[in-house]
mmCIF file of C-alpha atoms and ligand atoms in Angstrom:
data_model
loop_
_atom_site.group_PDB
_atom_site.id
_atom_site.type_symbol
_atom_site.label_atom_id
_atom_site.label_comp_id
_atom_site.label_asym_id
_atom_site.label_seq_id
_atom_site.Cartn_x
_atom_site.Cartn_y
_atom_site.Cartn_z
ATOM 1 C CA MET N 1 0.000 0.000 0.000
ATOM 2 C CA THR N 2 1.270 3.497 -0.844
ATOM 3 C CA LYS N 3 2.259 5.432 2.287
ATOM 4 C CA ILE N 4 1.892 9.216 2.307
ATOM 5 C CA LEU N 5 3.088 11.556 5.033
ATOM 6 C CA GLY N 6 1.749 15.111 5.378
ATOM 7 C CA ILE N 7 4.002 17.473 7.379
ATOM 8 C CA CYS N 8 2.602 20.854 8.459
ATOM 9 C CA GLY N 9 4.626 23.901 9.498
ATOM 10 C CA SER N 10 1.770 26.065 10.788
ATOM 11 C CA ALA N 11 0.852 26.196 14.470
ATOM 12 C CA ALA N 12 -2.257 28.318 13.812
ATOM 13 C CA PRO N 13 -5.418 27.016 15.507
ATOM 14 C CA LYS N 14 -7.378 27.304 12.254
ATOM 15 C CA SER N 15 -4.624 26.710 9.735
ATOM 16 C CA SER N 16 -5.223 26.908 5.997
ATOM 17 C CA THR N 17 -1.965 25.001 5.404
ATOM 18 C CA LYS N 18 -3.184 22.172 7.634
ATOM 19 C CA LYS N 19 -6.557 22.133 5.862
ATOM 20 C CA LEU N 20 -4.893 21.850 2.430
ATOM 21 C CA ILE N 21 -2.561 19.053 3.584
ATOM 22 C CA GLU N 22 -5.410 17.172 5.268
ATOM 23 C CA THR N 23 -7.559 17.566 2.150
ATOM 24 C CA ALA N 24 -4.745 16.071 0.050
ATOM 25 C CA LEU N 25 -4.304 13.214 2.536
ATOM 26 C CA ASP N 26 -8.070 12.506 2.571
ATOM 27 C CA ALA N 27 -8.032 12.244 -1.224
ATOM 28 C CA ALA N 28 -4.992 9.960 -1.085
ATOM 29 C CA LYS N 29 -6.739 7.782 1.509
ATOM 30 C CA ALA N 30 -9.850 7.606 -0.669
ATOM 31 C CA ALA N 31 -7.562 6.412 -3.485
ATOM 32 C CA GLY N 32 -6.304 3.580 -1.255
ATOM 33 C CA ALA N 33 -3.190 5.078 0.358
ATOM 34 C CA ASP N 34 -2.119 4.769 3.980
ATOM 35 C CA VAL N 35 -1.787 8.365 5.262
ATOM 36 C CA GLU N 36 -0.398 10.156 8.336
ATOM 37 C CA PHE N 37 -0.509 13.826 9.332
ATOM 38 C CA ILE N 38 2.462 15.260 11.250
ATOM 39 C CA ASP N 39 1.892 18.557 13.094
ATOM 40 C CA ALA N 40 5.576 19.562 12.912
ATOM 41 C CA ALA N 41 5.031 23.145 14.137
ATOM 42 C CA LYS N 42 3.669 21.788 17.428
ATOM 43 C CA MET N 43 6.492 19.288 17.931
ATOM 44 C CA ASP N 44 9.806 19.603 19.724
ATOM 45 C CA ILE N 45 12.127 19.830 16.714
ATOM 46 C CA HIS N 46 15.323 21.748 17.396
ATOM 47 C CA GLY N 47 17.514 23.444 14.813
ATOM 48 C CA CYS N 48 20.560 21.764 13.264
ATOM 49 C CA LYS N 49 23.629 22.189 15.500
ATOM 50 C CA GLY N 50 26.036 21.920 12.557
ATOM 51 C CA CYS N 51 28.063 19.208 14.335
ATOM 52 C CA LEU N 52 28.279 17.191 11.075
ATOM 53 C CA VAL N 53 28.198 13.854 12.932
ATOM 54 C CA CYS N 54 25.600 12.790 10.319
ATOM 55 C CA LYS N 55 28.350 13.204 7.690
ATOM 56 C CA LYS N 56 30.613 10.709 9.464
ATOM 57 C CA ASP N 57 28.156 7.862 10.024
ATOM 58 C CA GLN N 58 26.215 6.456 7.068
ATOM 59 C CA ALA N 59 24.102 4.269 9.364
ATOM 60 C CA LYS N 60 22.737 6.964 11.667
ATOM 61 C CA PHE N 61 20.684 10.114 11.308
ATOM 62 C CA CYS N 62 20.954 13.130 13.657
ATOM 63 C CA VAL N 63 22.605 12.730 17.088
ATOM 64 C CA GLN N 64 20.045 15.095 18.651
ATOM 65 C CA LYS N 65 17.197 13.179 20.243
ATOM 66 C CA ASP N 66 13.879 15.019 19.961
ATOM 67 C CA ASP N 67 10.640 14.719 17.979
ATOM 68 C CA MET N 68 12.644 14.680 14.723
ATOM 69 C CA THR N 69 14.205 11.327 15.677
ATOM 70 C CA PRO N 70 11.238 9.104 14.698
ATOM 71 C CA LEU N 71 10.482 11.250 11.639
ATOM 72 C CA TYR N 72 13.612 10.036 9.789
ATOM 73 C CA GLU N 73 12.250 6.480 9.838
ATOM 74 C CA LYS N 74 8.715 7.641 9.005
ATOM 75 C CA ILE N 75 10.036 9.571 5.995
ATOM 76 C CA ASN N 76 12.016 6.553 4.862
ATOM 77 C CA ALA N 77 8.940 4.332 5.175
ATOM 78 C CA ALA N 78 6.813 6.768 3.108
ATOM 79 C CA ASP N 79 6.425 6.637 -0.661
ATOM 80 C CA ALA N 80 5.491 10.319 -0.785
ATOM 81 C CA VAL N 81 5.725 13.342 1.501
ATOM 82 C CA ILE N 82 3.674 16.531 1.382
ATOM 83 C CA ILE N 83 5.358 19.351 3.300
ATOM 84 C CA GLY N 84 3.580 22.640 3.867
ATOM 85 C CA SER N 85 4.200 26.046 5.410
ATOM 86 C CA PRO N 86 2.581 29.460 5.523
ATOM 87 C CA ILE N 87 4.732 32.435 4.598
ATOM 88 C CA TYR N 88 5.834 34.522 7.582
ATOM 89 C CA PHE N 89 7.714 37.725 6.702
ATOM 90 C CA GLY N 90 8.683 36.391 3.300
ATOM 91 C CA GLU N 91 9.899 32.982 4.497
ATOM 92 C CA ASN N 92 8.716 29.555 5.624
ATOM 93 C CA THR N 93 7.908 29.382 9.366
ATOM 94 C CA GLY N 94 10.738 28.973 11.859
ATOM 95 C CA GLN N 95 9.301 25.650 13.019
ATOM 96 C CA ILE N 96 9.363 24.070 9.551
ATOM 97 C CA LYS N 97 12.814 25.559 8.868
ATOM 98 C CA CYS N 98 14.147 23.564 11.836
ATOM 99 C CA PHE N 99 12.633 20.442 10.230
ATOM 100 C CA VAL N 100 14.103 21.318 6.811
ATOM 101 C CA ASP N 101 17.588 21.927 8.246
ATOM 102 C CA ARG N 102 17.486 18.591 10.095
ATOM 103 C CA MET N 103 16.827 16.879 6.724
ATOM 104 C CA TYR N 104 20.590 17.456 6.179
ATOM 105 C CA ALA N 105 21.137 14.262 8.203
ATOM 106 C CA PHE N 106 19.817 12.273 5.227
ATOM 107 C CA LEU N 107 23.084 13.086 3.439
ATOM 108 C CA GLY N 108 25.822 10.804 4.754
ATOM 109 C CA PRO N 109 29.499 10.250 3.948
ATOM 110 C CA ASN N 110 28.543 7.756 1.234
ATOM 111 C CA GLY N 111 25.593 9.625 -0.219
ATOM 112 C CA SER N 112 21.879 9.577 0.522
ATOM 113 C CA LYS N 113 20.399 7.663 3.461
ATOM 114 C CA MET N 114 16.899 8.194 2.047
ATOM 115 C CA THR N 115 15.040 5.236 0.573
ATOM 116 C CA ALA N 116 14.878 5.487 -3.221
ATOM 117 C CA GLY N 117 11.803 6.154 -5.347
ATOM 118 C CA LYS N 118 10.256 8.780 -3.082
ATOM 119 C CA LYS N 119 8.071 11.702 -4.204
ATOM 120 C CA ALA N 120 7.761 15.050 -2.419
ATOM 121 C CA ALA N 121 5.488 18.043 -2.876
ATOM 122 C CA ALA N 122 5.391 21.464 -1.195
ATOM 123 C CA VAL N 123 2.297 23.360 -0.102
ATOM 124 C CA ILE N 124 2.647 27.113 0.482
ATOM 125 C CA THR N 125 -0.038 29.451 1.819
ATOM 126 C CA GLN N 126 0.351 33.210 1.802
ATOM 127 C CA GLY N 127 -1.476 36.500 2.222
ATOM 128 C CA VAL N 128 -0.365 38.128 -1.021
ATOM 129 C CA PRO N 129 -2.457 37.039 -3.997
ATOM 130 C CA ASP N 130 0.435 36.619 -6.491
ATOM 131 C CA VAL N 131 1.464 32.937 -6.252
ATOM 132 C CA ALA N 132 4.783 33.678 -8.018
ATOM 133 C CA THR N 133 6.029 35.737 -5.039
ATOM 134 C CA TYR N 134 7.445 32.944 -2.837
ATOM 135 C CA THR N 135 8.202 30.048 -5.195
ATOM 136 C CA GLY N 136 11.706 29.894 -3.640
ATOM 137 C CA CYS N 137 10.116 28.967 -0.305
ATOM 138 C CA ALA N 138 8.418 25.971 -1.953
ATOM 139 C CA GLU N 139 11.799 24.900 -3.358
ATOM 140 C CA ILE N 140 13.381 25.113 0.112
ATOM 141 C CA LEU N 141 10.661 22.926 1.658
ATOM 142 C CA THR N 142 11.505 20.070 -0.705
ATOM 143 C CA ALA N 143 15.279 20.742 -1.013
ATOM 144 C CA GLY N 144 16.335 17.923 1.324
ATOM 145 C CA PHE N 145 14.230 15.481 -0.679
ATOM 146 C CA ARG N 146 15.629 16.765 -3.984
ATOM 147 C CA TYR N 147 19.234 16.414 -2.762
ATOM 148 C CA CYS N 148 18.449 12.769 -1.924
ATOM 149 C CA GLY N 149 17.070 12.031 -5.385
ATOM 150 C CA ALA N 150 13.311 12.211 -4.704
ATOM 151 C CA ALA N 151 11.005 13.260 -7.525
ATOM 152 C CA ILE N 152 9.653 16.725 -6.749
ATOM 153 C CA GLU N 153 6.056 17.408 -7.777
ATOM 154 C CA LYS N 154 4.747 20.835 -8.800
ATOM 155 C CA PRO N 155 4.098 22.792 -5.570
ATOM 156 C CA LEU N 156 0.611 23.833 -4.524
ATOM 157 C CA ILE N 157 0.781 27.569 -3.751
ATOM 158 C CA VAL N 158 -2.353 29.350 -2.561
ATOM 159 C CA GLY N 159 -2.518 33.125 -2.074
ATOM 160 C CA ASP N 160 -4.973 35.692 -0.686
ATOM 161 C CA LEU N 161 -5.378 33.724 2.537
ATOM 162 C CA HIS N 162 -5.868 35.142 6.023
ATOM 163 C CA SER N 163 -7.719 32.184 7.541
ATOM 164 C CA ALA N 164 -8.727 28.658 6.575
ATOM 165 C CA ASP N 165 -12.204 30.090 5.857
ATOM 166 C CA ASP N 166 -10.683 31.968 2.884
ATOM 167 C CA LEU N 167 -9.844 28.696 1.084
ATOM 168 C CA LYS N 168 -11.753 28.654 -2.192
ATOM 169 C CA PRO N 169 -13.160 25.445 -3.761
ATOM 170 C CA GLU N 170 -10.463 25.639 -6.499
ATOM 171 C CA ALA N 171 -7.685 25.462 -3.877
ATOM 172 C CA LEU N 172 -9.300 22.500 -2.126
ATOM 173 C CA ALA N 173 -9.795 20.799 -5.506
ATOM 174 C CA ALA N 174 -6.102 21.312 -6.292
ATOM 175 C CA ALA N 175 -5.177 19.759 -2.918
ATOM 176 C CA LYS N 176 -7.403 16.759 -3.681
ATOM 177 C CA GLU N 177 -5.754 16.409 -7.082
ATOM 178 C CA LEU N 178 -2.304 16.447 -5.471
ATOM 179 C CA GLY N 179 -3.281 13.768 -2.947
ATOM 180 C CA ALA N 180 -4.828 11.523 -5.591
ATOM 181 C CA LYS N 181 -1.781 11.956 -7.854
ATOM 182 C CA LEU N 182 0.635 10.977 -5.086
ATOM 183 C CA ALA N 183 -1.496 7.941 -4.216
ATOM 184 C CA ALA N 184 -1.548 6.673 -7.796
HETATM 185 C C1 LIG A 201 3.540 36.410 11.502
HETATM 186 C C2 LIG A 201 2.935 36.404 10.135
HETATM 187 C C3 LIG A 201 3.660 36.892 9.073
HETATM 188 C C4 LIG A 201 3.133 36.843 7.772
HETATM 189 N N1 LIG A 201 3.906 37.289 6.741
HETATM 190 C C5 LIG A 201 3.444 37.175 5.473
HETATM 191 C C6 LIG A 201 4.248 37.571 4.373
HETATM 192 O O1 LIG A 201 5.375 38.020 4.510
HETATM 193 N N2 LIG A 201 3.735 37.431 3.119
HETATM 194 C C7 LIG A 201 2.478 36.932 2.898
HETATM 195 O O2 LIG A 201 2.073 36.814 1.742
HETATM 196 N N3 LIG A 201 1.688 36.540 3.932
HETATM 197 C C8 LIG A 201 2.136 36.652 5.204
HETATM 198 N N4 LIG A 201 1.356 36.231 6.252
HETATM 199 C C9 LIG A 201 0.020 35.644 5.968
HETATM 200 C C10 LIG A 201 0.052 34.106 6.021
HETATM 201 O O3 LIG A 201 1.120 33.572 5.241
HETATM 202 C C11 LIG A 201 -1.252 33.496 5.474
HETATM 203 O O4 LIG A 201 -2.365 34.031 6.149
HETATM 204 C C12 LIG A 201 -1.227 31.980 5.577
HETATM 205 O O5 LIG A 201 -2.289 31.449 4.824
HETATM 206 C C13 LIG A 201 -1.374 31.490 7.029
HETATM 207 O O6 LIG A 201 -1.380 30.073 7.017
HETATM 208 P P1 LIG A 201 -1.974 29.202 8.213
HETATM 209 O O7 LIG A 201 -3.443 29.515 8.323
HETATM 210 O O8 LIG A 201 -1.750 27.788 7.816
HETATM 211 O O9 LIG A 201 -1.212 29.544 9.452
HETATM 212 C C14 LIG A 201 1.838 36.313 7.564
HETATM 213 C C15 LIG A 201 1.096 35.840 8.665
HETATM 214 C C16 LIG A 201 1.633 35.882 9.939
HETATM 215 C C17 LIG A 201 0.826 35.329 11.099
#
C-alpha cells in the first residue's frame, strides 16, 4: 500500500496550510493510500547544531534526540511526503525551517540515506495574492528530498489567505488532485 506523510509547518489554531494538507491526505486515503498527518510546528524539533556527525556515520541520522528522531524512519517508510508552510515575513515558518535543516542528516558520507523512489510536494499558503512571489520557499521545503534524489512534484501555492475560511473550492480541488496523484 502506498504510504503518504503530510508534514505541516503552521501552528495556527485554524490553519489553511493544515486544511490543504489534510484535504490532500483525505483524497490519497480515498484512493487507497495509507496516510499520516504530522503537526511539525507543534512538535519539539530543534535546529541543526552543525556538528556534522551525520556526515561521518552512514548508518545513523541526527545525534540530537527530539521529535525529529522518529520522523527520519517515518520519511524513509513513506512513498510520498507533502510538506507545507505558511509564509511569515517572506519565508517559511521557523518551526518548519528547523525540520528542513534537520533533513541534512539524510546526506551521509557515502551519499543519501533516504530510501529510493520517493516523491515530495510542497504546499505554500500566503497573504499576497500573487502565487509567483514565494516560489523559492516551496523549493526550500523540498530541497532535502531533492538532494536525496526524490522526484519533486509541482508545488501547490495558494494566495490571498488570512484564515482557513478563505480557502476557495479551487484550492481545495487542487489539494485533492495532489493527494490523488501521489497515491496513484
Ligand atoms: C507572523 C505572520 C507573518 C506573515 N507574513 C506574510 C508575508 O510576509 N507574506 C504573505 O504573503 N503573507 C504573510 N502572512 C500571511 C500568512 O502567510 C497566510 O495568512 C497563511 O495562509 C497562514 O497560514 P496558516 O493559516 O496555515 O497559518 C503572515 C502571517 C503571519 C501570522
